[in-house]
Amino acid sequence: MSAAGSLLAAVPAAAVLLLTVATRPRGVDAVAPLRLAVVRAAVLTGAYAVLVVELLGALHALTRPAFVAAWLLFLAVAATAAGLRWRRVSRLAQPSAATRRAVPVGATVPAGPGPETPGPLADGGDAGSDPASRRVGRTPGGLLAVAVDTWRTAGRGERLLAGAIGGLVLLELLVASLAEPNNFDSQTYHLPKVEHWVAQSDLDFWATAIHRQVTIPPGAEYLLLHLRLLTGGDQLYNLVQWAAGVGCLLVAARITAQLGGGRQAQLITAFVLASTPMVALQATSTQTDLVCAAWVACAATLVLDGLRRRTGWGSPLALGAATGLTAVTKTSGLIAVGPLLVLWGLAQLRLALAADRTPAGATAVGQVRRSRPAGGVARTVGGSVLILLVAAMVVGPFLARVTAEFGHPLGPPRLRESIPMERHDPPSILVNALRIGHTAFDTPLAPLRRLGAEVIIGGADAIGVDPQDRAITFGREVFPEPAWYPDEDRVAFPLAGALALIGVAVALVRPRRIDAGQAGPLRGYAVVVLATVLLHTSMIKWQPWGNRLLLYALVLAVPLAGLWLDALFRRQLAATAADGAGTGPGRRSVATVAAVTVLATSALAGVLALSYGFPRRLVGSGSVFTTSDWDTRFLRRPQWADEFRWAATEVRDSGARRIGLVQQNDNWEYPWWLLLRQPDGRSPDLLALQSVLPERPPADPTSVDAIVCTGSQPACAKLVPAGWRLEFRGYVGYALPPGR
């Protein structure tokens, strides 16, 4: 990556920082205002990034100059908005003449909230009764003062949690920066679709044997496309998921604060999430699950803001953008966004009706005359419509292309029937849910895994459901499948999952044990989480790598785990204090000891996942420090590295320009885009010789200068013209015409 590419890649990050300044809430009652500003900035930037791709794609202008111009324009707008907001804040921070007269010589204006600030991540403005101190807390100096004061007043446990979170995030950044993209699905369709867009300068579909290159929502790949055109390569691709992981931590901590959690509860939430192996491994990957989870979490925190106060038009705009970004990234995320939007609508209606019942006058007999509620209801309906319209603007262009191509917004029948459940009778849903739970809670204890699987299979047979039924099982996979090993595609999360389940149960049944003042919001949020899990298990088939598909639900549920654990520790602390006063027992509860043990084990799991996880690790065979860039890309299939190089070298040496491509649905295409790139950096002219798109016929094999193949040699041989020379080594082959 060139120096110019590095500078251009910094432009989107700078724009997000400036928008964080510009969108910081003006009111003094906002929970964790800095994190709310980050959410707003991220959603706004994400929506802009998607719309830029759609607009420039429609103009056949997916080129580096066009993207540079788009980002420089966005940066200028963000800088202007931040400058205007900064001047306003600075003006408000200046003490008035009356204040200056009242402050004695040598005294200072408070720089920020005091020791009772609940925000663990130095948000500033989360507490404190002095409006002037809150305004000062919005300046860099004030934020630094708040951060220093927060660390000074933190307990030993809180510092330990914060240090562990920071250490895990930095280790993930190190791995993400050093490792080349090597996710299996990314080699097959995530990254090839980016290269197709660059090669053709638009978003039109193309002939391909891999339908997922055009049918799977491309939101995360849109973000990669920006980096590809700004930097000229894929060196920074892993940072998209890393940034999404950091966003999940920040937003999950804010959700905890919105539900009444203090500094310790927020830190526990972030710690449990950060140390979950699936999160740690995906944060260094080019998968898309963390990106989806981040947009879902943004929608959740925006919804919670609307539980206690009427929202203006800005909140529906942000909610619509978060909904659209979720849909264009991974449609399964809508399983959570749907119940969240229902919760938002019900809360807004309740607040509207409560406001409209305010006494407008009294009759002669003292009765209250109430105003008509139509205005508040209309406003809520209008906000709901606005959410849908904004979401449609973000995801609509992609859905329109899919509908035009396949006659259905969800793509061809093979996609609609492969992942979604095809049976919805209660016994089938129950078996599917039990299998998903078995895989999600898998552990290295093989006897426990076998026993659980035997119970599920026996129970399924007893109620007349085939546990391997293709209508409730993805592809040709067979249940059970071990999922404990720290692999980015399938690793289980028994610790975080168990804590989340307990948190959801307590919030549903006894929310006052967590926070008596937040019983309503806690129960409502727990209902949304429970509904999300139930909908997921009734709509998505079991598959061995289904744990990563559940990641968005885990991110939603972990705040309840943090709140429950914090309440448990606070009760233990109160009991210890009572014992010191001679008024209570002095024993640590079994639940407290178990919780501390689980948290310690969770920390170990996170460290081990980053150290020895697959396919990117810090130590051992395949370490990012000792493995070459090319070999890192092939850690999933080491034997293919030399085969791809061999075939690509032969084709390049032949002088071929138009290159035919033969492959099957799950084969690796991305290495060809790297190896056959032209000397000046332009994309190779790769043409598919097969196509699963009825309206996109494949190229004629006789019209190309060479053919490269992966997978099946017989399938390749059928397409090679007579008289051509075909060579094959294991997985990879090539064919050249006579004389080349």
Short mmCIF file of N, CA, C and O in Angstrom, two decimals, residues 281-350:
data_model
loop_
_atom_site.label_atom_id
_atom_site.label_comp_id
_atom_site.label_asym_id
_atom_site.label_seq_id
_atom_site.Cartn_x
_atom_site.Cartn_y
_atom_site.Cartn_z
N LEU A 281 -12.07 -13.62 17.32
CA LEU A 281 -11.59 -14.15 16.05
C LEU A 281 -12.20 -13.41 14.86
O LEU A 281 -11.51 -13.12 13.88
N GLN A 282 -13.47 -13.10 14.94
CA GLN A 282 -14.09 -12.39 13.82
C GLN A 282 -13.58 -10.96 13.70
O GLN A 282 -13.59 -10.38 12.61
N ALA A 283 -13.08 -10.40 14.78
CA ALA A 283 -12.58 -9.02 14.74
C ALA A 283 -11.30 -8.90 13.93
O ALA A 283 -10.84 -7.78 13.67
N THR A 284 -10.71 -10.02 13.51
CA THR A 284 -9.51 -9.97 12.68
C THR A 284 -9.77 -10.54 11.29
O THR A 284 -8.84 -10.90 10.57
N SER A 285 -11.04 -10.64 10.91
CA SER A 285 -11.45 -11.38 9.73
C SER A 285 -12.10 -10.49 8.70
O SER A 285 -12.40 -9.31 8.95
N THR A 286 -12.35 -11.06 7.50
CA THR A 286 -13.16 -10.38 6.48
C THR A 286 -14.53 -11.02 6.38
O THR A 286 -15.20 -10.90 5.34
N GLN A 287 -14.98 -11.70 7.45
CA GLN A 287 -16.36 -12.14 7.49
C GLN A 287 -17.27 -10.93 7.65
O GLN A 287 -16.80 -9.79 7.71
N THR A 288 -18.56 -11.16 7.78
CA THR A 288 -19.51 -10.04 7.83
C THR A 288 -20.37 -10.04 9.08
O THR A 288 -21.19 -9.14 9.25
N ASP A 289 -20.20 -11.02 9.98
CA ASP A 289 -21.13 -11.16 11.10
C ASP A 289 -20.99 -10.05 12.13
O ASP A 289 -21.99 -9.60 12.70
N LEU A 290 -19.77 -9.59 12.40
CA LEU A 290 -19.61 -8.48 13.35
C LEU A 290 -20.14 -7.18 12.78
O LEU A 290 -20.66 -6.34 13.53
N VAL A 291 -20.01 -6.97 11.48
CA VAL A 291 -20.57 -5.77 10.87
C VAL A 291 -22.07 -5.76 11.05
O VAL A 291 -22.67 -4.74 11.46
N CYS A 292 -22.71 -6.90 10.78
CA CYS A 292 -24.16 -7.00 10.98
C CYS A 292 -24.52 -6.76 12.45
O CYS A 292 -25.46 -6.02 12.75
N ALA A 293 -23.77 -7.39 13.37
CA ALA A 293 -24.06 -7.23 14.80
C ALA A 293 -23.92 -5.78 15.24
O ALA A 293 -24.69 -5.30 16.08
N ALA A 294 -22.95 -5.07 14.67
CA ALA A 294 -22.76 -3.66 15.04
C ALA A 294 -23.96 -2.82 14.62
O ALA A 294 -24.43 -1.96 15.39
N TRP A 295 -24.47 -3.04 13.41
CA TRP A 295 -25.64 -2.26 12.98
C TRP A 295 -26.87 -2.61 13.81
O TRP A 295 -27.67 -1.73 14.15
N VAL A 296 -27.04 -3.88 14.16
CA VAL A 296 -28.16 -4.28 15.02
C VAL A 296 -28.04 -3.62 16.40
O VAL A 296 -29.03 -3.11 16.95
N ALA A 297 -26.82 -3.59 16.94
CA ALA A 297 -26.62 -2.96 18.25
C ALA A 297 -26.91 -1.46 18.17
O ALA A 297 -27.47 -0.88 19.12
N CYS A 298 -26.53 -0.82 17.07
CA CYS A 298 -26.85 0.61 16.91
C CYS A 298 -28.35 0.82 16.93
O CYS A 298 -28.86 1.76 17.56
N ALA A 299 -29.09 -0.04 16.22
CA ALA A 299 -30.55 0.08 16.25
C ALA A 299 -31.08 -0.11 17.66
O ALA A 299 -31.99 0.61 18.11
N ALA A 300 -30.51 -1.05 18.41
CA ALA A 300 -30.99 -1.33 19.76
C ALA A 300 -30.79 -0.13 20.69
O ALA A 300 -31.70 0.24 21.44
N THR A 301 -29.62 0.48 20.65
CA THR A 301 -29.38 1.60 21.56
C THR A 301 -30.22 2.81 21.19
O THR A 301 -30.67 3.56 22.06
N LEU A 302 -30.49 3.00 19.90
CA LEU A 302 -31.37 4.10 19.48
C LEU A 302 -32.81 3.84 19.92
O LEU A 302 -33.53 4.76 20.30
N VAL A 303 -33.22 2.57 19.87
CA VAL A 303 -34.57 2.22 20.33
C VAL A 303 -34.71 2.48 21.83
O VAL A 303 -35.72 3.03 22.28
N LEU A 304 -33.71 2.10 22.61
CA LEU A 304 -33.79 2.31 24.06
C LEU A 304 -33.87 3.79 24.41
O LEU A 304 -34.47 4.15 25.43
N ASP A 305 -33.27 4.66 23.59
CA ASP A 305 -33.42 6.09 23.84
C ASP A 305 -34.87 6.54 23.73
O ASP A 305 -35.26 7.56 24.32
N GLY A 306 -35.66 5.80 22.97
CA GLY A 306 -37.05 6.18 22.77
C GLY A 306 -38.02 5.55 23.74
O GLY A 306 -39.23 5.71 23.57
N LEU A 307 -37.53 4.84 24.76
CA LEU A 307 -38.44 4.21 25.71
C LEU A 307 -38.99 5.19 26.73
O LEU A 307 -40.10 5.00 27.24
N ARG A 308 -38.25 6.24 27.05
CA ARG A 308 -38.65 7.14 28.13
C ARG A 308 -38.98 8.55 27.66
O ARG A 308 -39.50 9.34 28.44
N ARG A 309 -38.62 8.88 26.41
CA ARG A 309 -38.94 10.24 25.95
C ARG A 309 -39.32 10.22 24.49
O ARG A 309 -38.86 9.37 23.72
N ARG A 310 -40.18 11.16 24.12
CA ARG A 310 -40.56 11.30 22.72
C ARG A 310 -39.35 11.72 21.92
O ARG A 310 -38.56 12.55 22.34
N THR A 311 -39.21 11.14 20.76
CA THR A 311 -38.05 11.44 19.92
C THR A 311 -38.45 12.39 18.80
O THR A 311 -39.59 12.39 18.32
N GLY A 312 -37.48 13.20 18.38
CA GLY A 312 -37.69 14.06 17.24
C GLY A 312 -37.53 13.29 15.95
O GLY A 312 -37.47 12.07 15.92
N TRP A 313 -37.40 14.01 14.85
CA TRP A 313 -37.27 13.36 13.55
C TRP A 313 -35.88 12.80 13.32
O TRP A 313 -35.67 11.96 12.44
N GLY A 314 -34.90 13.24 14.10
CA GLY A 314 -33.55 12.72 13.92
C GLY A 314 -33.44 11.25 14.27
O GLY A 314 -32.75 10.48 13.60
N SER A 315 -34.14 10.82 15.33
CA SER A 315 -34.07 9.42 15.75
C SER A 315 -34.65 8.47 14.70
O SER A 315 -34.03 7.44 14.39
N PRO A 316 -35.82 8.74 14.12
CA PRO A 316 -36.29 7.86 13.03
C PRO A 316 -35.34 7.81 11.85
O PRO A 316 -35.18 6.76 11.22
N LEU A 317 -34.70 8.93 11.54
CA LEU A 317 -33.72 8.91 10.45
C LEU A 317 -32.57 7.97 10.77
O LEU A 317 -32.15 7.16 9.94
N ALA A 318 -32.04 8.07 11.99
CA ALA A 318 -30.94 7.19 12.39
C ALA A 318 -31.39 5.74 12.47
O ALA A 318 -30.67 4.83 12.05
N LEU A 319 -32.58 5.50 13.01
CA LEU A 319 -33.10 4.14 13.09
C LEU A 319 -33.31 3.55 11.70
O LEU A 319 -33.03 2.38 11.46
N GLY A 320 -33.80 4.37 10.79
CA GLY A 320 -33.99 3.90 9.43
C GLY A 320 -32.67 3.54 8.77
O GLY A 320 -32.56 2.52 8.07
N ALA A 321 -31.65 4.37 9.01
CA ALA A 321 -30.33 4.07 8.44
C ALA A 321 -29.77 2.78 9.03
O ALA A 321 -29.22 1.94 8.30
N ALA A 322 -29.90 2.60 10.37
CA ALA A 322 -29.41 1.37 10.99
C ALA A 322 -30.15 0.15 10.48
O ALA A 322 -29.55 -0.91 10.24
N THR A 323 -31.46 0.28 10.28
CA THR A 323 -32.25 -0.82 9.74
C THR A 323 -31.82 -1.16 8.31
O THR A 323 -31.63 -2.34 7.96
N GLY A 324 -31.65 -0.14 7.49
CA GLY A 324 -31.22 -0.37 6.12
C GLY A 324 -29.83 -0.97 6.04
O GLY A 324 -29.57 -1.87 5.22
N LEU A 325 -28.93 -0.50 6.90
CA LEU A 325 -27.57 -1.05 6.91
C LEU A 325 -27.56 -2.51 7.35
O LEU A 325 -26.79 -3.32 6.84
N THR A 326 -28.43 -2.85 8.30
CA THR A 326 -28.55 -4.25 8.71
C THR A 326 -29.04 -5.10 7.55
O THR A 326 -28.49 -6.18 7.26
N ALA A 327 -30.07 -4.63 6.87
CA ALA A 327 -30.66 -5.41 5.78
C ALA A 327 -29.70 -5.58 4.62
O ALA A 327 -29.64 -6.66 4.01
N VAL A 328 -28.92 -4.55 4.31
CA VAL A 328 -28.02 -4.64 3.16
C VAL A 328 -26.74 -5.40 3.51
O VAL A 328 -25.96 -5.74 2.62
N THR A 329 -26.53 -5.67 4.80
CA THR A 329 -25.35 -6.42 5.23
C THR A 329 -25.66 -7.90 5.42
O THR A 329 -24.94 -8.77 4.92
N LYS A 330 -26.73 -8.20 6.14
CA LYS A 330 -27.10 -9.60 6.41
C LYS A 330 -28.57 -9.60 6.81
O LYS A 330 -28.92 -9.10 7.89
N THR A 331 -29.42 -10.16 5.98
CA THR A 331 -30.85 -10.06 6.24
C THR A 331 -31.26 -10.74 7.53
O THR A 331 -32.29 -10.38 8.12
N SER A 332 -30.48 -11.70 8.02
CA SER A 332 -30.84 -12.35 9.29
C SER A 332 -30.84 -11.36 10.44
O SER A 332 -31.54 -11.57 11.44
N GLY A 333 -30.10 -10.27 10.34
CA GLY A 333 -30.10 -9.27 11.39
C GLY A 333 -31.45 -8.62 11.59
O GLY A 333 -31.76 -8.09 12.68
N LEU A 334 -32.30 -8.64 10.55
CA LEU A 334 -33.64 -8.07 10.68
C LEU A 334 -34.50 -8.85 11.66
O LEU A 334 -35.52 -8.34 12.13
N ILE A 335 -34.10 -10.10 11.95
CA ILE A 335 -34.83 -10.88 12.95
C ILE A 335 -34.80 -10.17 14.29
O ILE A 335 -35.75 -10.26 15.08
N ALA A 336 -33.72 -9.45 14.58
CA ALA A 336 -33.63 -8.68 15.82
C ALA A 336 -34.18 -7.27 15.65
O ALA A 336 -34.84 -6.74 16.55
N VAL A 337 -33.91 -6.65 14.51
CA VAL A 337 -34.34 -5.27 14.31
C VAL A 337 -35.87 -5.17 14.31
O VAL A 337 -36.43 -4.19 14.80
N GLY A 338 -36.55 -6.19 13.77
CA GLY A 338 -38.01 -6.16 13.75
C GLY A 338 -38.61 -6.00 15.14
O GLY A 338 -39.38 -5.05 15.39
N PRO A 339 -38.32 -6.91 16.09
CA PRO A 339 -38.86 -6.72 17.45
C PRO A 339 -38.41 -5.42 18.11
O PRO A 339 -39.17 -4.82 18.88
N LEU A 340 -37.20 -4.97 17.81
CA LEU A 340 -36.74 -3.70 18.37
C LEU A 340 -37.61 -2.54 17.89
O LEU A 340 -37.98 -1.66 18.68
N LEU A 341 -37.93 -2.53 16.61
CA LEU A 341 -38.77 -1.46 16.09
C LEU A 341 -40.18 -1.53 16.65
O LEU A 341 -40.81 -0.49 16.88
N VAL A 342 -40.67 -2.73 16.89
CA VAL A 342 -41.98 -2.87 17.53
C VAL A 342 -41.93 -2.28 18.93
O VAL A 342 -42.86 -1.56 19.35
N LEU A 343 -40.88 -2.57 19.68
CA LEU A 343 -40.72 -2.00 21.02
C LEU A 343 -40.67 -0.48 20.96
O LEU A 343 -41.31 0.20 21.78
N TRP A 344 -39.94 0.07 19.99
CA TRP A 344 -39.86 1.53 19.83
C TRP A 344 -41.23 2.12 19.53
O TRP A 344 -41.64 3.12 20.14
N GLY A 345 -41.96 1.49 18.61
CA GLY A 345 -43.28 2.02 18.25
C GLY A 345 -44.25 1.99 19.42
O GLY A 345 -44.98 2.96 19.66
N LEU A 346 -44.26 0.89 20.17
CA LEU A 346 -45.15 0.80 21.33
C LEU A 346 -44.79 1.83 22.39
O LEU A 346 -45.68 2.45 22.99
N ALA A 347 -43.48 2.01 22.63
CA ALA A 347 -43.06 2.99 23.63
C ALA A 347 -43.45 4.40 23.20
O ALA A 347 -43.92 5.20 24.03
N GLN A 348 -43.27 4.72 21.93
CA GLN A 348 -43.63 6.05 21.46
C GLN A 348 -45.13 6.29 21.51
O GLN A 348 -45.59 7.39 21.86
N LEU A 349 -45.91 5.26 21.20
CA LEU A 349 -47.36 5.40 21.32
C LEU A 349 -47.78 5.61 22.77
O LEU A 349 -48.64 6.46 23.07
N ARG A 350 -47.17 4.85 23.68
CA ARG A 350 -47.49 5.02 25.10
C ARG A 350 -47.17 6.42 25.57
O ARG A 350 -47.97 7.06 26.28
#
